[in-house]
Short mmCIF file of C-alpha atoms in Angstrom, two decimals:
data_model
loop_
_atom_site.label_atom_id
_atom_site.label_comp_id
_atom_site.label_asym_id
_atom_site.label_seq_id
_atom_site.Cartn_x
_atom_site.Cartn_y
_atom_site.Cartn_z
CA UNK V 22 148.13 71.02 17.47
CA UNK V 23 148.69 72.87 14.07
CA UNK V 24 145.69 72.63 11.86
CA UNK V 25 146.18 71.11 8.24
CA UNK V 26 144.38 72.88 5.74
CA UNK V 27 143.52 69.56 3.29
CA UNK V 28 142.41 69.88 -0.07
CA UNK V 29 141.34 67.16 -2.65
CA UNK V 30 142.69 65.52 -6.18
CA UNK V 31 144.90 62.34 -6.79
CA UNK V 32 147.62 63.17 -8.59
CA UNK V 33 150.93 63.61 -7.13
CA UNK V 34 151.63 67.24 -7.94
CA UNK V 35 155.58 69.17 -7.61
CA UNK V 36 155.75 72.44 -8.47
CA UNK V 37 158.64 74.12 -9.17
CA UNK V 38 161.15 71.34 -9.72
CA UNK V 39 164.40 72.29 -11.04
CA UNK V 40 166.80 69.98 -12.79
CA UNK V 41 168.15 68.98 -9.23
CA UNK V 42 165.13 67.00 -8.91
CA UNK V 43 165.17 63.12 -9.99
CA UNK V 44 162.15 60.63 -10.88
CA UNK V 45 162.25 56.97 -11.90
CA UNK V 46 159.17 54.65 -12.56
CA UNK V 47 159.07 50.83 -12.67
CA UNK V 48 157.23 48.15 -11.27
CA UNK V 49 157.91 46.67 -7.94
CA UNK V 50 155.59 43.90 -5.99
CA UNK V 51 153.41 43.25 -9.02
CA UNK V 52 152.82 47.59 -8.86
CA UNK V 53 153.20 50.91 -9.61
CA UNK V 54 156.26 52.76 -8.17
CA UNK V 55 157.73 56.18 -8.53
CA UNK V 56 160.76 57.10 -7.03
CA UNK V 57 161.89 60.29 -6.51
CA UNK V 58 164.66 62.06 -5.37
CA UNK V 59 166.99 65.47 -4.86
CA UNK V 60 170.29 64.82 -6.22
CA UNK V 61 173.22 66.98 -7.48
CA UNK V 62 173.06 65.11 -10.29
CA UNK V 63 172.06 62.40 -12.17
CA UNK V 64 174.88 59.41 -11.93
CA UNK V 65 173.84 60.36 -7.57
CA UNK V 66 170.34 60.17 -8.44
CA UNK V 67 170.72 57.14 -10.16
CA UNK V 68 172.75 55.22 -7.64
CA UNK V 69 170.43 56.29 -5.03
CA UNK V 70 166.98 54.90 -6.68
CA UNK V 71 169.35 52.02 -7.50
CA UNK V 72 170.07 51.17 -4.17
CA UNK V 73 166.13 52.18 -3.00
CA UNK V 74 164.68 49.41 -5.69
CA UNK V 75 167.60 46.95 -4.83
CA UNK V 76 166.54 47.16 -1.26
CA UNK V 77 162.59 46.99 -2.13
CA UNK V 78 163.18 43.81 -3.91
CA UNK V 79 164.90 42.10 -1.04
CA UNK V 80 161.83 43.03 1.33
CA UNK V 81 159.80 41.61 -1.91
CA UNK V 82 161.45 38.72 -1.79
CA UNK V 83 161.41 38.43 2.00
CA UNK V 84 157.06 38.72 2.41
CA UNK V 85 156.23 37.67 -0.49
CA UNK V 86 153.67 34.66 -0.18
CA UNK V 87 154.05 34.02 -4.11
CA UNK V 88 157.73 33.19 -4.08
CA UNK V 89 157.67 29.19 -2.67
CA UNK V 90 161.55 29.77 -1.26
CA UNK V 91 160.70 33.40 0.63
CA UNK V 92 160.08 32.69 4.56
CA UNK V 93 156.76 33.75 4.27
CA UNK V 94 156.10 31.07 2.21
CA UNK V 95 157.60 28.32 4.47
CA UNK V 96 155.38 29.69 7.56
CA UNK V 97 152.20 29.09 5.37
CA UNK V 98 153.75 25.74 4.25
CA UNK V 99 154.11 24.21 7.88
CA UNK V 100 150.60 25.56 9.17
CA UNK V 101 149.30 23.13 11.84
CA UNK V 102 152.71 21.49 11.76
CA UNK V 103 155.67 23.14 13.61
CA UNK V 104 157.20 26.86 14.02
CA UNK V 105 159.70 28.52 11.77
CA UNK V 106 162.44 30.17 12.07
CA UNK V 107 162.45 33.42 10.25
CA UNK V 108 164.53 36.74 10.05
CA UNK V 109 164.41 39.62 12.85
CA UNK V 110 162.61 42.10 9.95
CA UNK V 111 160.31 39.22 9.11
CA UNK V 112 159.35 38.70 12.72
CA UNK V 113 159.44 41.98 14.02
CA UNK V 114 156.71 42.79 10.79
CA UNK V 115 154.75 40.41 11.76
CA UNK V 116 154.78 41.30 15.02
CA UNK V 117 153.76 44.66 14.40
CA UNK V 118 151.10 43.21 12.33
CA UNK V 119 149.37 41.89 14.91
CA UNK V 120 149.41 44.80 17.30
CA UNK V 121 147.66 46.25 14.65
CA UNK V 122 144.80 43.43 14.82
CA UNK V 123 144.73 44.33 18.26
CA UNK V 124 144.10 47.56 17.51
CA UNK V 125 141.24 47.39 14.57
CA UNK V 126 139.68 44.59 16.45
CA UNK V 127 140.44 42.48 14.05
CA UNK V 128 139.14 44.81 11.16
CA UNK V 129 143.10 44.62 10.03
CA UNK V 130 144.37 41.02 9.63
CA UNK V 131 147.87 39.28 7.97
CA UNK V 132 145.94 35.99 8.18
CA UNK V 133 143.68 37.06 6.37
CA UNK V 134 145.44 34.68 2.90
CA UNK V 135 143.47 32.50 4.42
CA UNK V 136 139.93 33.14 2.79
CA UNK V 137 138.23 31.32 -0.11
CA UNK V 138 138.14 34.27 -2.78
CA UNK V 139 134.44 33.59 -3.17
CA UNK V 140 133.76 37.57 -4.30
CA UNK V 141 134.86 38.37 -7.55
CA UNK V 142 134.88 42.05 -9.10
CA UNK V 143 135.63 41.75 -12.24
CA UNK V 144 131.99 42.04 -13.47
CA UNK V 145 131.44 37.51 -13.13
CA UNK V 146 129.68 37.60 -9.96
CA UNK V 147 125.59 37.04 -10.84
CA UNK V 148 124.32 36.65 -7.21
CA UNK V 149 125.72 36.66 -3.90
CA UNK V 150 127.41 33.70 -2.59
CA UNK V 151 125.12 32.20 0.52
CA UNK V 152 125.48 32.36 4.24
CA UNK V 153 127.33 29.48 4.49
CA UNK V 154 130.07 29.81 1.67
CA UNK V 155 130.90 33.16 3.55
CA UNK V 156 131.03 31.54 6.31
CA UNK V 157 133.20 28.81 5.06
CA UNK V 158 135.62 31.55 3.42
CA UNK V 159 137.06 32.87 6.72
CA UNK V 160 136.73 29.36 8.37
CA UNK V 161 140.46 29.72 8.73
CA UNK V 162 141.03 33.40 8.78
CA UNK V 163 142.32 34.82 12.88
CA UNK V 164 145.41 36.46 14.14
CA UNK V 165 144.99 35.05 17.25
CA UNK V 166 145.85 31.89 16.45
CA UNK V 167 149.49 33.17 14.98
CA UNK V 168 151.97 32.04 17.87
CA UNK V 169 155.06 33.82 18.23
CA UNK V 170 158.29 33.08 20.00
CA UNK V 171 160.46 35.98 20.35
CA UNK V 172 163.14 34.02 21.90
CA UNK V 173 163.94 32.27 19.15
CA UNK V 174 162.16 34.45 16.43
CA UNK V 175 159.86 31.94 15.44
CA UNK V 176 156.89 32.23 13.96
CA UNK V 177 153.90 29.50 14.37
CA UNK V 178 150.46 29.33 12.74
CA UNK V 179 148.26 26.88 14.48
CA UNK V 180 145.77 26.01 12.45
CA UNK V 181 146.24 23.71 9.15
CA UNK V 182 145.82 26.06 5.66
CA UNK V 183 146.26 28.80 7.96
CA UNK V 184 147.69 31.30 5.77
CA UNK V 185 149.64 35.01 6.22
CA UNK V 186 150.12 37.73 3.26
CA UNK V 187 150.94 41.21 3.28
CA UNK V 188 149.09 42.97 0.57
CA UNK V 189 147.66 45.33 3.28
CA UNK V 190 150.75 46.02 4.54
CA UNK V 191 153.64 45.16 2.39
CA UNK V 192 154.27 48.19 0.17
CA UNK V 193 153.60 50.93 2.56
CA UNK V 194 156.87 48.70 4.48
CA UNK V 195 159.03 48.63 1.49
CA UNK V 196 158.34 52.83 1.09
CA UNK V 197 159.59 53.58 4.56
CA UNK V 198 162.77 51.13 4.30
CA UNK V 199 163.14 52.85 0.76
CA UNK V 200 163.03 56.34 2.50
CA UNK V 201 164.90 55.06 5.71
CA UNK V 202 168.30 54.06 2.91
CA UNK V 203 167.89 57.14 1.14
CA UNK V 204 167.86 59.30 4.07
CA UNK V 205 171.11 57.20 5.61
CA UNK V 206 172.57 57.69 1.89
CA UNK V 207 172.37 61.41 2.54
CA UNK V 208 169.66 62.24 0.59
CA UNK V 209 167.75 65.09 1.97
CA UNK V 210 164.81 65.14 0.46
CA UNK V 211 162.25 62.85 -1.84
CA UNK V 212 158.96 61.30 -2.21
CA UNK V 213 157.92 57.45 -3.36
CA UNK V 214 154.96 56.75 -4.34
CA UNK V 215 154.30 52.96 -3.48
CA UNK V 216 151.32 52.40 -5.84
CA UNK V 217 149.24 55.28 -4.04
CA UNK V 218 151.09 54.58 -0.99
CA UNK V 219 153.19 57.72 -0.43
CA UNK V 220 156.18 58.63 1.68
CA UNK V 221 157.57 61.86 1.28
CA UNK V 222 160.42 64.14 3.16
CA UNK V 223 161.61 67.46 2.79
CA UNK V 224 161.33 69.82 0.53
CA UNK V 225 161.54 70.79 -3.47
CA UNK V 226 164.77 72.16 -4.38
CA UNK V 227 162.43 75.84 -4.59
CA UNK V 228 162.15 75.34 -0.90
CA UNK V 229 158.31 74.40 -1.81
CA UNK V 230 156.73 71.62 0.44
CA UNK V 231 155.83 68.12 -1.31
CA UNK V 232 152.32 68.56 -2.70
CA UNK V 233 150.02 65.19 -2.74
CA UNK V 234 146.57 65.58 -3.61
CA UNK V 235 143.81 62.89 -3.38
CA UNK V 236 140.68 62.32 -5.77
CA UNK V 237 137.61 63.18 -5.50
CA UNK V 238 135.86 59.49 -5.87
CA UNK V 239 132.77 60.71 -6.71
CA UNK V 240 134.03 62.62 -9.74
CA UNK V 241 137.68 61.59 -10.57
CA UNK V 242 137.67 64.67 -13.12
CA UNK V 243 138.06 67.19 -10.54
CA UNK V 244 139.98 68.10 -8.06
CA UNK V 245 139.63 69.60 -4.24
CA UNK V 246 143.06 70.52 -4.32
CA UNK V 247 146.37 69.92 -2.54
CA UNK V 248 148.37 68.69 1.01
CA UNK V 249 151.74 70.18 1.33
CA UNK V 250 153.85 66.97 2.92
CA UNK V 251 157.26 67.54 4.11
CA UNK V 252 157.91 64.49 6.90
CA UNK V 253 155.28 61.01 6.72
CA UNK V 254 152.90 59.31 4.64
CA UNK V 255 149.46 59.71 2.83
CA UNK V 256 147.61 56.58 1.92
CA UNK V 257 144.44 56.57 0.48
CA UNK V 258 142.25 53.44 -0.11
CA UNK V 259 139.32 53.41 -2.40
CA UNK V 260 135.89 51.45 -3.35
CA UNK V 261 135.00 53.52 -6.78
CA UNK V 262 136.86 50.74 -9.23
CA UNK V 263 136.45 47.83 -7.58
CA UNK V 264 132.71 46.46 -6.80
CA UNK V 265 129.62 45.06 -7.27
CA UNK V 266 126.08 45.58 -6.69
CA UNK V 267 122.98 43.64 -5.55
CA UNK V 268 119.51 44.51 -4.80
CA UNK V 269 120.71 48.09 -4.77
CA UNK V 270 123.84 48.09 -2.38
CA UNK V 271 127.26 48.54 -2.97
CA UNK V 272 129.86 45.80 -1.86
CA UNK V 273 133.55 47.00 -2.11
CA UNK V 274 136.35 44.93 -2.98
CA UNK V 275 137.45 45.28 0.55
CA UNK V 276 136.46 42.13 2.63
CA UNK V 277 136.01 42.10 6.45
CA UNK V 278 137.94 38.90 7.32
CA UNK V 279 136.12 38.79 10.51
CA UNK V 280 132.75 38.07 8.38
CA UNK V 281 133.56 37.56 4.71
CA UNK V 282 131.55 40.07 3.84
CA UNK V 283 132.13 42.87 1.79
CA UNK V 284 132.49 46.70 3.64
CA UNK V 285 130.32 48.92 2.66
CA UNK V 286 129.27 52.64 3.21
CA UNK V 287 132.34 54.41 2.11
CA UNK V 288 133.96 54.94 -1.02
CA UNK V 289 137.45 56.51 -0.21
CA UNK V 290 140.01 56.86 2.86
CA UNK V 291 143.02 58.39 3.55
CA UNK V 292 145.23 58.09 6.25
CA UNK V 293 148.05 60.50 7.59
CA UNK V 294 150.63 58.88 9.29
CA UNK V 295 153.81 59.18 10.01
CA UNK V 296 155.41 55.58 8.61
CA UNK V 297 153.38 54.41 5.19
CA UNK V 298 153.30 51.00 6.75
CA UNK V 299 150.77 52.28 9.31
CA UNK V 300 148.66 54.00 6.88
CA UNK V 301 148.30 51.42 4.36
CA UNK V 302 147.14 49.39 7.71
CA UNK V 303 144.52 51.66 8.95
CA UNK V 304 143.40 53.06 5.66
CA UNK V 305 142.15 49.45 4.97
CA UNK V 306 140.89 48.86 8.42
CA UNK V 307 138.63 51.95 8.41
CA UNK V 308 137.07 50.79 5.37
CA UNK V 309 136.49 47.50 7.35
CA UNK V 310 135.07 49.62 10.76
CA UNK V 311 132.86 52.07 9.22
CA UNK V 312 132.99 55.75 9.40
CA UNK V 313 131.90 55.91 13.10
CA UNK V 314 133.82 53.44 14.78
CA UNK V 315 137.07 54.58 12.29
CA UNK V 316 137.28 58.38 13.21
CA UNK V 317 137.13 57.34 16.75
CA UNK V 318 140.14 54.33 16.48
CA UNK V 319 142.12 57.15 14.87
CA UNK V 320 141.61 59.99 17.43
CA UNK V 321 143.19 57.73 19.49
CA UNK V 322 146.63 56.98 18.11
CA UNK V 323 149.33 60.24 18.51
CA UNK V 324 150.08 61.33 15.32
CA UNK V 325 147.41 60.31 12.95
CA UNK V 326 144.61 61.63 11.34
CA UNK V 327 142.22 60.65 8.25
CA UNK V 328 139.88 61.95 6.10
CA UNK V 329 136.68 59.72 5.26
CA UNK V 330 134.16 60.11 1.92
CA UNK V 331 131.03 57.87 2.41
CA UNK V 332 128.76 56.73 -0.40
CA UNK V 333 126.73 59.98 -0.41
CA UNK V 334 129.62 62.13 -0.89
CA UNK V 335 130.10 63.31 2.30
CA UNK V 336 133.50 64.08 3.88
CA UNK V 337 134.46 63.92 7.63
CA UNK V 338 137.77 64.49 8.70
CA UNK V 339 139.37 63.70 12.30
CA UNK V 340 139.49 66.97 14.54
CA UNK V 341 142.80 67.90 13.72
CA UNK V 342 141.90 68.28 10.09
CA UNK V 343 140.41 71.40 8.57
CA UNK V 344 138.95 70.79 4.57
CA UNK V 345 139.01 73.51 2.64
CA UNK V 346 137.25 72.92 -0.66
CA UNK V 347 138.37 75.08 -3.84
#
């Protein structure tokens, strides 16, 4: 297997781009996006992002559990109470989705909407919530108890308040379709940046690989250095903004929804994948698993790697991974 040679910053970083090379920011699912693109010129650039954000809003609007009249809505409405028929996409998301619960053990959940948001980050929290609020929180929280029927596409949540939401899953989605219509459209090369959830293929119009380059959490000012990326995604999740601490530990913002408790131990993971939907997964889940139990889930799926930064400092890397610090 070739060796990637991974060095460290967060910015998203394109050297040598030439006036062939088109970028458009705006805010999609309540984030940042960039969208950008290799174009002859700029009326084709501009229909292509066009038709890239036209198709991320109708995913939007398709999983969004904030919109009362999207079918992800009317699953959580009729918890406890009967199926739902839903879309192919929706279902076959969802589906996916769960396989993925399989795979973290839980560690990755859709159900998990279904916790009392009894953490706060924001700087309120005093004290720790007791035993049995945290308890309480996840009362309701369990993929297993999402019933599907693939004959009919139908999608059934046993439970009453049972919940589904894809904030751990959603954007990395919308990227790849984004990618998948621009790619169909012709468009030979481009990267999108789905609020740090980043899809890229092909190369500069210099020839030049795309260059992605994540942070160093424990000192945001400087930088490892770069990953070349010409085909998949780079996700990186991270504990540095978001968190609070009692009696001398660190609880991230990240919640198990097995426990209700905070993860901690590690303050930043990235995932290489090839689809962003499957990074944004396991970068979250790895949070959720620890360092340990993480490196190993990941040695075992073709294709993917990660790179791990625990609350010392400390980086460890999957095999296939060499770090190479500037």
């Amino acid at each position: 297997m070739k060796r990637l040679v991974v060095i460290f910053s967060m910015l998203i970083t394109t050297y040598g781009w030439s006036q062939n090379t088109f970028k458009r920011s705006l805010m999609l699912m309540g984030s940042d996006f960039e969208i950008t693109v290799v174009a002859p010129d700029s009326a084709a650039a501009d229909k292509h992002i066009t038709n890239a954000v036209n198709e991320m809003e109708r995913i939007e609007k398709l999983i969004s559990s904030w919109d009362p009249d999207s079918q992800t809505s009317e699953i959580n409405r009729n918890a406890g109470k009967k199926a739902v028929l839903v879309d192919r996409e929706l279902f076959e998301l969802i589906e996916r989705a769960l396989g993925l619960s399989q795979l973290t053990d839980g560690a990755f959940d859709i159900t998990y909407a279904s916790m009392d948001h009894i953490w706060q980050f924001d700087g309120s929290m005093q004290k720790m919530p007791n035993s049995e609020e945290v308890k309480a929180s996840v009362a309701k929280v369990g993929y297993k108890n999402v019933e599907l029927d693939k004959i009919n596409s139908a999608v059934y949540l046993k439970r009453s308040g049972m919940k589904i939401g894809f904030g751990a899953i959603g954007k990395g989605y919308a990227a790849d379709r984004a990618k998948k219509l621009l790619r169909d459209m012709g468009v030979s090369s481009g990267i999108i940046n789905a609020s740090g959830d980043i899809t890229a293929w092909g190369l500069q119009p210099n020839g030049a690989p795309w260059k992605v380059a994540i942070t160093n959490p424990m000192d945001k000012q400087k930088a490892y250095g770069t990953l070349p990326v010409t085909e998949g995604a780079v996700v990186t999740s991270g504990n540095y903004e978001k968190y609070v601490v009692f009696n001398g530990k660190r609880y991230s913002h990240i919640i198990d929804p097995r426990t209700g408790y905070p993860s901690n131990g590690l303050v930043s993971v990235t995932v290489f994948a090839p689809k962003a939907e499957l990074a944004d997964a396991l970068a979250t889940s790895i949070f959720v698993m620890g360092k340990t139990v993480g490196l190993n889930r990941i040695a075992q799926i073709p294709g993917v790697s990660c790179i791990i930064i625990d609350d010392k400092g400390t980086l460890f890397a999957s095999e296939e991974i060499e770090i190479a610090k500037l």
